[in-house]
XYZ file of N, CA, C and O in Angstrom:
768
model
N 0.789 -1.184 -0.068
C 0.053 0.028 0.020
C 0.839 1.306 0.038
O 1.738 1.244 0.766
N 0.664 2.116 -0.852
C 1.501 3.434 -0.911
C 1.140 4.289 0.265
O 0.005 4.390 0.748
N 2.183 4.978 0.707
C 1.881 5.803 1.997
C 1.169 6.941 1.639
O 1.163 7.477 0.495
N 0.377 7.411 2.488
C -0.564 8.543 2.336
C 0.240 9.794 2.562
O 1.028 9.872 3.577
N 0.103 10.836 1.716
C 0.831 12.027 1.971
C -0.123 13.228 1.954
O -0.970 13.306 1.113
N -0.091 14.137 2.970
C -0.944 15.299 2.911
C -0.028 16.490 2.850
O 0.663 16.649 1.774
N 0.148 17.189 3.798
C 1.088 18.407 3.738
C 2.447 18.079 4.289
O 2.690 17.110 5.169
N 3.361 18.777 3.801
C 4.685 18.639 4.244
C 5.067 19.187 5.704
O 4.468 20.145 5.995
N 5.834 18.504 6.538
C 5.931 18.886 7.895
C 7.525 19.098 7.984
O 8.202 18.503 7.401
N 7.835 20.024 8.932
C 9.308 20.242 9.146
C 9.896 19.182 10.009
O 9.062 18.406 10.729
N 11.168 18.895 10.118
C 11.718 17.866 10.904
C 11.486 18.158 12.499
O 11.317 17.117 13.156
N 11.305 19.362 12.879
C 10.975 19.657 14.245
C 9.595 19.044 14.596
O 9.513 18.861 15.801
N 8.642 19.056 13.635
C 7.257 18.405 14.141
C 7.220 16.989 13.743
O 6.186 16.509 14.014
N 8.178 16.414 13.105
C 8.113 15.102 12.737
C 8.307 14.099 13.987
O 9.114 14.399 14.826
N 7.550 13.019 14.010
C 7.774 12.034 15.084
C 7.767 10.652 14.390
O 7.042 10.427 13.364
N 8.367 9.779 15.118
C 8.155 8.285 14.673
C 7.665 7.639 15.995
O 8.350 7.547 17.071
N 6.664 6.849 15.925
C 6.154 5.935 16.985
C 6.511 4.522 16.534
O 6.275 4.058 15.554
N 7.118 3.860 17.493
C 7.540 2.434 17.432
C 6.694 1.768 18.552
O 6.871 1.796 19.675
N 5.880 0.785 17.937
C 4.994 0.017 18.880
C 5.882 -1.342 19.066
O 6.466 -2.094 18.208
N 5.886 -1.833 20.383
C 6.628 -3.038 20.582
C 5.626 -4.201 20.446
O 4.443 -4.235 20.839
N 6.195 -5.324 19.832
C 5.552 -6.535 19.748
C 4.328 -6.682 18.858
O 3.355 -7.465 19.063
N 4.307 -5.847 17.727
C 3.109 -5.893 16.867
C 3.429 -6.850 15.754
O 4.539 -6.921 15.066
N 2.328 -7.598 15.467
C 2.274 -8.601 14.353
C 3.454 -9.692 14.448
O 3.988 -9.930 13.355
N 3.763 -10.167 15.560
C 4.639 -11.124 15.807
C 4.111 -12.508 15.326
O 2.892 -12.822 15.434
N 5.046 -13.392 14.744
C 4.462 -14.657 14.207
C 4.090 -15.578 15.448
O 4.716 -15.569 16.579
N 2.904 -16.324 15.391
C 2.489 -17.089 16.253
C 1.832 -16.629 17.487
O 1.562 -17.214 18.527
N 1.648 -15.203 17.535
C 1.100 -14.543 18.701
C -0.040 -13.707 18.375
O -0.227 -13.377 17.242
N -0.832 -13.465 19.301
C -2.143 -12.748 19.023
C -1.778 -11.203 19.163
O -2.227 -10.568 20.020
N -0.916 -10.728 18.280
C -0.564 -9.322 18.326
C -0.973 -8.549 17.026
O -0.267 -7.590 16.720
N -1.857 -8.984 16.379
C -2.241 -8.436 15.073
C -2.801 -7.066 15.088
O -3.750 -6.872 15.904
N -2.304 -6.095 14.504
C -2.716 -4.892 14.238
C -2.630 -4.454 12.789
O -1.534 -4.578 12.175
N -3.710 -4.127 12.189
C -3.737 -3.612 10.820
C -3.027 -2.275 10.616
O -3.303 -1.402 11.472
N -2.045 -2.002 9.796
C -1.458 -0.698 9.635
C -2.410 0.347 9.155
O -2.329 1.465 9.468
N -3.494 -0.012 8.372
C -4.530 0.992 8.086
C -5.336 1.365 9.270
O -5.710 2.559 9.386
N -5.683 0.487 10.233
C -6.195 0.833 11.425
C -5.361 1.834 12.307
O -5.734 2.786 12.977
N -3.953 1.419 12.327
C -3.063 2.345 12.957
C -3.058 3.845 12.451
O -3.015 4.734 13.085
N -2.979 3.797 11.032
C -3.044 5.166 10.469
C -4.294 5.900 10.827
O -4.236 7.045 11.076
N -5.356 5.145 10.668
C -6.751 5.936 10.920
C -6.837 6.266 12.452
O -7.186 7.427 12.807
N -6.080 5.615 13.269
C -6.001 5.895 14.852
C -5.181 7.302 14.861
O -5.681 8.167 15.624
N -4.135 7.347 14.269
C -3.229 8.430 14.438
C -3.934 9.725 13.763
O -3.725 10.897 14.262
N -4.455 9.476 12.545
C -5.171 10.574 11.984
C -6.355 11.041 12.812
O -6.566 12.306 12.982
N -7.041 10.166 13.477
C -8.217 10.504 14.384
C -7.800 11.302 15.549
O -8.446 12.031 16.206
N -6.539 11.193 15.998
C -5.873 12.008 17.078
C -5.499 13.472 16.567
O -4.961 14.059 17.515
N -5.520 13.684 15.350
C -5.257 14.876 14.801
C -3.929 15.103 14.314
O -3.377 16.278 13.877
N -3.170 13.923 14.224
C -1.775 13.978 13.628
C -1.865 14.089 12.106
O -2.820 13.704 11.518
N -0.830 14.549 11.532
C -0.799 14.920 9.974
C 0.238 13.973 9.406
O 1.148 13.509 10.108
N 0.119 13.974 8.101
C 1.199 13.196 7.424
C 1.564 11.878 7.800
O 2.630 11.345 7.952
N 0.604 11.114 8.238
C 0.575 9.824 8.946
C 0.957 8.662 7.813
O 0.263 8.556 6.859
N 2.118 8.020 8.024
C 2.412 6.903 7.256
C 3.126 5.748 8.040
O 3.562 5.976 9.104
N 2.774 4.621 7.589
C 3.393 3.415 8.248
C 4.449 2.777 7.342
O 4.582 2.985 6.106
N 5.385 2.123 8.088
C 6.425 1.280 7.327
C 6.460 -0.091 7.781
O 6.454 -0.361 8.981
N 6.449 -0.936 6.813
C 6.398 -2.328 7.074
C 5.195 -2.714 7.789
O 4.114 -1.874 7.861
N 5.063 -3.796 8.321
C 3.840 -4.282 9.140
C 4.150 -4.587 10.490
O 3.719 -5.557 11.052
N 4.988 -3.757 11.163
C 5.503 -4.070 12.505
C 5.285 -2.897 13.396
O 6.042 -2.846 14.458
N 4.405 -2.005 13.171
C 4.173 -0.986 14.136
C 5.024 0.268 14.050
O 5.530 0.845 15.082
N 5.349 0.716 12.882
C 6.307 1.814 12.652
C 5.405 2.990 12.068
O 4.949 2.830 10.933
N 5.295 4.081 12.745
C 4.325 5.083 12.350
C 5.169 6.484 12.260
O 5.652 6.882 13.322
N 5.152 7.134 11.106
C 5.821 8.314 10.895
C 4.738 9.459 10.860
O 3.683 9.140 10.143
N 4.798 10.418 11.474
C 3.628 11.436 11.629
C 4.165 12.816 11.890
O 5.323 12.947 12.374
N 3.324 13.794 11.837
C 3.673 15.128 12.201
C 2.714 15.588 13.299
O 1.469 15.463 13.140
N 3.219 16.188 14.307
C 2.380 16.729 15.456
C 1.741 18.039 15.159
O 0.598 18.285 15.708
N 2.389 18.853 14.358
C 1.838 20.225 14.092
C 1.448 20.895 15.243
O 2.369 21.023 16.082
N 0.234 21.373 15.324
C -0.346 22.047 16.669
C -0.724 21.161 17.675
O -1.324 21.554 18.631
N -0.648 19.848 17.265
C -1.327 18.851 18.290
C -0.261 18.307 19.191
O 0.028 17.024 19.413
N 0.690 19.132 19.772
C 1.738 18.764 20.616
C 1.071 18.003 21.926
O 0.121 17.311 21.944
N 1.641 18.599 23.023
C 1.130 18.083 24.446
C 1.740 16.626 24.677
O 2.727 16.208 24.200
N 0.955 15.950 25.369
C 1.275 14.567 25.728
C 1.004 13.581 24.593
O 0.016 12.729 24.557
N 1.933 13.571 23.551
C 1.695 12.753 22.304
C 1.705 11.294 22.688
O 0.802 10.630 22.234
N 2.653 10.851 23.472
C 2.765 9.500 23.895
C 1.583 8.976 24.632
O 0.927 7.915 24.354
N 1.093 9.760 25.587
C 0.001 9.324 26.478
C -1.361 9.299 25.598
O -2.045 8.311 25.694
N -1.450 10.206 24.729
C -2.720 10.127 23.868
C -2.649 8.907 22.929
O -3.634 8.171 22.762
N -1.446 8.659 22.373
C -1.374 7.342 21.574
C -1.631 6.172 22.332
O -2.448 5.303 21.913
N -1.082 5.999 23.482
C -1.249 4.801 24.274
C -2.728 4.591 24.675
O -3.242 3.601 24.712
N -3.380 5.693 25.210
C -4.769 5.602 25.454
C -5.657 5.218 24.434
O -6.551 4.400 24.471
N -5.402 5.847 23.166
C -6.059 5.527 21.921
C -5.976 3.901 21.493
O -6.958 3.367 21.089
N -4.644 3.490 21.646
C -4.299 2.240 21.306
C -5.172 1.145 22.139
O -5.736 0.157 21.784
N -5.254 1.567 23.455
C -6.015 0.727 24.411
C -7.580 0.748 24.146
O -8.176 -0.252 24.159
N -7.999 1.984 23.924
C -9.469 2.289 23.829
C -10.039 1.710 22.597
O -11.008 1.082 22.434
N -9.274 1.984 21.483
C -9.860 1.745 20.146
C -9.356 0.408 19.470
O -10.052 -0.215 18.723
N -8.149 -0.145 19.851
C -7.600 -1.302 19.262
C -7.402 -2.423 20.169
O -6.933 -3.521 19.975
N -7.648 -1.994 21.560
C -7.301 -3.173 22.620
C -5.951 -3.532 22.737
O -5.787 -4.552 23.319
N -5.011 -2.619 22.548
C -3.540 -2.892 22.554
C -3.014 -2.129 23.879
O -3.249 -0.898 23.871
N -2.236 -2.757 24.539
C -1.421 -2.107 25.657
C 0.009 -2.309 25.486
O 0.791 -2.214 26.529
N 0.456 -2.388 24.279
C 1.901 -2.718 24.007
C 2.613 -1.421 24.257
O 2.074 -0.363 24.093
N 3.820 -1.471 24.803
C 4.731 -0.209 24.913
C 4.874 0.474 23.664
O 4.956 -0.285 22.550
N 5.016 1.720 23.583
C 5.113 2.670 22.506
C 6.334 3.592 22.782
O 6.330 4.177 23.928
N 7.236 3.754 21.928
C 8.263 4.776 22.021
C 7.947 5.802 20.925
O 7.834 5.385 19.755
N 8.084 7.032 21.237
C 7.867 8.067 20.329
C 9.154 8.772 20.265
O 9.741 9.377 21.281
N 9.905 8.960 19.130
C 11.186 9.543 18.817
C 10.849 10.844 18.050
O 9.919 10.626 17.099
N 11.588 11.850 18.224
C 11.422 12.988 17.309
C 12.150 12.679 16.073
O 12.987 11.762 16.015
N 11.924 13.455 14.969
C 12.503 13.253 13.807
C 14.120 13.497 14.044
O 15.002 12.715 13.295
N 14.493 14.384 14.825
C 15.767 14.716 15.037
C 16.611 13.399 15.799
O 17.628 13.073 15.485
N 15.757 12.843 16.806
C 16.301 11.613 17.351
C 16.594 10.478 16.480
O 17.462 9.752 16.609
N 15.646 10.223 15.399
C 15.835 9.269 14.435
C 16.932 9.423 13.641
O 17.988 8.597 13.374
N 17.255 10.694 13.115
C 18.315 10.992 12.237
C 19.663 10.838 13.107
O 20.597 10.181 12.535
N 19.549 11.289 14.374
C 20.850 11.028 15.174
C 21.091 9.713 15.477
O 22.279 9.263 15.529
N 20.079 8.756 15.717
C 20.140 7.361 15.928
C 20.951 6.625 14.786
O 21.821 5.876 15.026
N 20.531 7.065 13.528
C 21.028 6.451 12.313
C 22.477 6.851 12.028
O 23.507 6.244 11.685
N 22.578 8.313 11.948
C 23.931 8.840 11.662
C 24.909 8.741 12.692
O 26.199 8.692 12.443
N 24.565 8.445 14.057
C 25.408 8.288 15.144
C 25.808 6.888 15.417
O 26.460 6.546 16.369
N 25.414 5.965 14.598
C 25.602 4.495 14.659
C 27.102 4.136 14.681
O 27.701 4.183 13.705
N 27.532 3.865 16.028
C 29.108 3.560 16.114
C 29.473 2.149 15.679
O 30.706 1.824 15.552
N 28.427 1.241 15.377
C 28.820 -0.135 14.946
C 28.567 -0.347 13.491
O 28.761 -1.445 12.947
N 28.251 0.659 12.722
C 27.901 0.407 11.349
C 28.859 -0.248 10.414
O 28.536 -1.152 9.639
N 30.079 0.036 10.629
C 31.128 -0.557 9.686
C 31.492 -1.966 10.084
O 31.911 -2.768 9.256
N 31.060 -2.440 11.241
C 31.310 -3.735 11.625
C 30.148 -4.630 11.428
O 30.389 -5.912 11.312
N 29.043 -4.103 11.001
C 27.856 -4.872 10.823
C 27.831 -5.352 9.297
O 27.469 -4.415 8.358
N 27.923 -6.613 8.961
C 28.008 -7.022 7.590
C 26.377 -7.585 7.154
O 26.196 -7.698 6.064
N 25.659 -7.567 8.216
C 24.256 -7.989 7.820
C 23.315 -6.930 8.682
O 23.245 -6.992 9.884
N 22.760 -6.063 7.979
C 21.923 -4.909 8.679
C 20.727 -5.406 9.478
O 20.409 -4.780 10.288
N 20.225 -6.734 9.175
C 19.155 -7.131 9.934
C 19.625 -7.709 11.237
O 18.765 -7.905 12.211
N 20.943 -7.911 11.503
C 21.454 -8.343 12.792
C 21.992 -7.045 13.576
O 22.464 -7.239 14.683
N 22.018 -5.889 13.199
C 22.327 -4.767 13.925
C 21.063 -4.063 14.402
O 20.304 -3.450 13.567
N 20.879 -4.128 15.649
C 19.582 -3.604 16.192
C 19.734 -2.098 16.767
O 20.707 -1.866 17.506
N 18.779 -1.374 16.494
C 18.780 0.014 17.278
C 17.675 -0.128 18.171
O 16.463 -0.409 17.766
N 17.969 -0.045 19.487
C 16.958 -0.188 20.524
C 16.656 1.086 21.096
O 17.338 1.860 21.656
N 15.331 1.445 20.834
C 14.813 2.835 21.201
C 14.450 2.663 22.782
O 13.699 1.741 23.171
N 14.914 3.633 23.508
C 14.735 3.632 24.952
C 13.406 4.365 25.278
O 13.153 5.368 24.576
N 12.733 3.876 26.288
C 11.496 4.722 26.640
C 11.911 6.213 27.077
O 11.084 7.020 26.726
N 12.876 6.282 27.821
C 13.429 7.615 28.163
C 14.906 7.609 28.156
O 15.579 6.562 28.297
N 15.576 8.713 27.908
C 17.077 8.716 27.947
C 17.743 8.187 29.193
O 18.890 7.631 29.161
N 17.097 8.315 30.296
C 17.448 7.814 31.586
C 17.572 6.203 31.567
O 18.479 5.791 32.371
N 17.025 5.480 30.750
C 17.052 4.116 30.577
C 18.462 3.716 30.216
O 18.820 2.537 30.336
N 19.275 4.555 29.640
C 20.569 4.135 29.178
C 21.385 3.753 30.388
O 22.214 2.830 30.267
N 21.142 4.224 31.535
C 21.854 3.779 32.781
C 21.463 2.331 33.151
O 22.540 1.740 33.655
N 20.464 1.772 32.816
C 20.176 0.490 33.114
C 21.084 -0.530 32.273
O 21.330 -1.654 32.622
N 21.586 0.013 31.154
C 22.405 -0.749 30.121
C 23.930 -0.687 30.512
O 24.716 -1.604 30.095
N 24.391 0.388 31.093
C 25.839 0.508 31.375
C 26.418 -0.577 32.109
O 27.678 -0.878 31.746
N 25.856 -1.400 33.075
C 26.570 -2.474 33.510
C 26.937 -3.592 32.489
O 27.891 -4.220 32.555
N 26.062 -3.655 31.391
C 26.352 -4.607 30.390
C 27.599 -4.359 29.652
O 28.195 -5.091 29.122
N 28.039 -3.140 29.601
C 29.246 -2.779 28.842
C 30.486 -3.187 29.487
O 31.531 -3.455 28.829
N 30.425 -3.501 30.837
C 31.522 -4.274 31.600
C 31.742 -5.714 31.325
O 32.831 -6.238 31.690
N 30.714 -6.327 30.721
C 30.685 -7.799 30.511
C 31.402 -8.085 29.167
O 31.294 -7.189 28.200
N 31.836 -9.419 28.956
C 32.443 -9.723 27.764
C 31.289 -10.273 26.829
O 30.747 -11.363 27.333
N 31.036 -9.739 25.700
C 30.045 -10.353 24.763
C 30.561 -10.764 23.422
O 29.742 -11.202 22.499
N 31.834 -10.584 23.132
C 32.326 -10.850 21.812
C 32.077 -12.266 21.305
O 31.785 -13.130 22.172
N 31.594 -12.201 20.135
C 31.585 -11.332 18.991
C 30.690 -10.331 19.013
O 30.578 -9.342 18.216
N 29.455 -10.361 19.805
C 28.546 -9.345 19.819
C 29.066 -8.136 20.502
O 30.176 -8.023 21.194
N 28.344 -6.933 20.228
C 28.855 -5.699 20.687
C 27.643 -4.887 21.113
O 26.554 -4.874 20.556
N 27.820 -3.990 22.160
C 26.891 -3.007 22.556
C 27.503 -1.715 22.663
O 28.574 -1.448 23.082
N 26.805 -0.793 22.301
C 27.036 0.725 22.312
C 25.829 1.501 22.759
O 24.742 0.962 22.371
N 25.974 2.618 23.554
C 24.782 3.284 24.067
C 24.839 4.684 23.513
O 25.949 5.327 23.762
N 23.751 5.115 23.060
C 23.608 6.560 22.493
C 22.764 7.362 23.534
O 22.428 6.725 24.585
N 22.399 8.497 23.143
C 21.664 9.297 24.003
C 20.142 8.816 24.214
O 19.673 8.765 25.337
N 19.548 8.319 23.122
C 18.190 7.909 23.194
C 17.996 6.497 22.631
O 16.889 5.916 22.700
N 19.036 5.870 22.375
C 18.985 4.503 21.723
C 20.211 3.735 22.130
O 21.223 4.359 22.692
N 20.216 2.437 22.195
C 21.357 1.544 22.246
C 21.643 0.678 20.968
O 20.605 0.606 20.217
N 22.767 0.416 20.572
C 23.008 -0.514 19.428
C 23.581 -1.712 19.841
O 24.472 -1.971 20.812
N 22.881 -2.907 19.207
C 23.237 -4.217 19.566
C 23.565 -4.959 18.375
O 22.834 -5.106 17.490
N 24.810 -5.321 18.188
C 25.327 -6.061 17.034
C 25.163 -7.557 17.485
O 25.840 -8.191 18.347
N 24.283 -8.381 16.862
C 23.896 -9.680 17.125
C 24.758 -10.624 16.063
O 24.235 -10.851 14.937
N 25.835 -10.955 16.392
C 26.806 -11.556 15.368
C 26.388 -12.870 14.899
O 26.730 -13.228 13.731
N 25.366 -13.520 15.544
C 24.938 -14.925 15.132
C 23.363 -14.705 14.745
O 22.774 -15.805 14.554
N 22.921 -13.559 14.647
C 21.475 -13.457 14.360
C 20.739 -13.000 15.656
O 21.214 -13.338 16.826
N 19.644 -12.367 15.479
C 18.902 -11.864 16.762
C 18.433 -12.964 17.479
O 18.404 -12.995 18.728
N 17.951 -13.995 16.920
C 17.230 -15.183 17.723
C 18.352 -15.843 18.565
O 18.003 -16.343 19.621
N 19.564 -15.744 18.222
C 20.677 -16.519 18.951
C 21.462 -15.486 19.841
O 22.312 -15.952 20.450
N 21.002 -14.284 19.977
C 21.782 -13.280 20.598
C 21.425 -13.369 22.199
O 20.443 -12.904 22.710
N 22.587 -13.662 22.920
C 22.539 -13.627 24.408
C 22.556 -11.939 24.926
O 22.017 -11.693 25.772
N 23.256 -11.151 23.868
C 23.275 -9.774 24.371
C 21.995 -9.192 24.261
O 21.654 -8.407 25.117
N 21.275 -9.418 23.206
C 20.014 -8.900 22.941
C 19.012 -9.255 24.106
O 18.372 -8.538 24.605
N 19.049 -10.508 24.537
C 18.222 -10.864 25.578
C 18.582 -10.234 26.850
O 17.732 -9.719 27.735
N 19.864 -9.915 27.175
C 20.343 -9.238 28.260
C 19.759 -7.784 28.283
O 19.557 -7.298 29.326
N 19.978 -7.230 27.033
C 19.539 -5.793 26.993
C 17.980 -5.666 27.286
O 17.477 -4.823 27.965
N 17.249 -6.568 26.608
C 15.819 -6.622 26.731
C 15.352 -6.678 28.292
O 14.550 -6.176 28.850
N 16.108 -7.580 28.951
C 15.897 -7.903 30.327
C 16.179 -6.808 31.188
O 15.540 -6.365 32.225
N 17.416 -6.107 30.949
C 17.712 -4.922 31.651
C 16.858 -3.879 31.604
O 16.440 -3.009 32.490
N 16.178 -3.678 30.280
C 15.208 -2.639 30.219
C 13.727 -3.072 30.683
O 12.856 -2.198 30.522
N 13.737 -4.278 31.128
C 12.428 -4.732 31.622
C 11.333 -4.646 30.566
O 10.257 -4.303 30.717
N 11.774 -5.020 29.226
C 11.028 -5.050 27.955
C 10.158 -3.771 27.765
O 8.998 -3.735 27.287
N 10.816 -2.634 28.153
C 10.226 -1.267 27.991
C 10.555 -0.666 26.654
O 10.062 0.176 26.006
N 11.849 -1.062 26.128
C 12.325 -0.519 24.923
C 11.863 -1.417 23.808
O 11.145 -2.431 23.891
N 12.109 -0.905 22.540
C 11.705 -1.694 21.336
C 12.841 -1.550 20.257
O 13.482 -0.549 20.166
N 13.102 -2.622 19.547
C 14.223 -2.713 18.604
C 13.659 -2.853 17.209
O 12.769 -3.372 16.991
N 14.600 -2.113 16.428
C 14.388 -2.178 14.943
C 15.803 -2.313 14.395
O 16.673 -1.814 14.856
N 15.837 -3.152 13.304
C 17.152 -3.187 12.696
C 17.630 -1.944 11.877
O 16.608 -1.099 11.736
N 18.716 -1.702 11.810
C 19.385 -0.417 11.138
C 18.721 -0.165 9.831
O 18.507 0.853 9.444
N 18.502 -1.269 9.095
C 17.932 -0.968 7.612
C 16.432 -0.316 7.916
O 16.202 0.566 7.148
N 15.696 -0.790 8.881
C 14.362 -0.140 9.207
C 14.525 1.267 9.551
O 13.815 2.116 9.084
N 15.393 1.460 10.519
C 15.750 2.888 10.990
C 16.127 3.692 9.937
O 15.724 4.896 9.945
N 16.852 3.197 8.978
C 17.442 4.027 7.941
C 16.217 4.375 7.027
O 16.065 5.585 6.464
N 15.236 3.518 6.692
C 14.082 3.876 5.968
C 13.146 4.792 6.740
O 12.571 5.706 6.087
N 13.079 4.615 8.125
C 12.256 5.598 8.732
C 12.903 7.038 8.729
O 12.412 8.106 8.704
N 14.233 7.176 8.877
C 14.941 8.530 8.703
C 14.655 8.973 7.374
O 14.344 10.196 7.335
N 14.752 8.277 6.204
C 14.498 8.757 4.953
C 13.036 9.401 4.823
O 12.799 10.435 4.231
N 12.129 8.655 5.560
C 10.781 9.194 5.542
C 10.646 10.539 6.245
O 9.882 11.545 5.846
N 11.333 10.708 7.408
C 11.326 11.815 8.233
C 11.965 12.996 7.386
O 11.479 14.019 7.373
N 13.108 12.796 6.782
C 13.755 13.666 5.996
C 12.961 14.278 4.817
O 13.024 15.406 4.407
N 12.253 13.244 4.203
C 11.307 13.576 2.982
C 10.412 14.665 3.396
O 10.059 15.480 2.545
N 9.867 14.436 4.660
C 8.710 15.461 4.991
C 9.368 16.788 5.457
O 8.732 17.681 5.304
N 10.631 16.776 5.782
C 11.263 18.081 6.092
C 11.650 18.850 4.896
O 11.761 20.186 5.012
N 11.826 18.239 3.781
C 12.229 18.981 2.581
C 11.008 19.569 1.712
O 9.969 19.389 2.015
């Protein structure tokens, strides 16, 4: 399905919502991306587009600022019956996460390099003890609003990803670097 485009928004008003655990195989986590777009548009957000089928929503807040995350979480529960964690990043945070990737040159498979969006920047402190442990050949780096996890044998086999998710108490959500790069391109397209 082609993304819907309305008016152009600046990078300052662009947001990316990342829903955790949407449309996972073998689980009752089904959410239609068209329902998700309708929900966001119903909240008054503009330029609403989804990417893939995994709960990635790019939108513009315009004059509808305020408690964006709270409004989204309430609407998800009320309208779609979903209580999954949601992380909302600004357009600038998405660009910084992709461009500030310290593990990019080491990752030969972009689907195994995870960018973990943190619920809040303070959550980075929960991950710092993991930096003292030996994970080779896996690697962990921590940014301001995200962490980077290189899963050398794949995500399903990654002890490091399991440790990161446990340390965050499953409040963060991960996307591979390829998906984050596509989200960045969508955000930047709106800004131009």
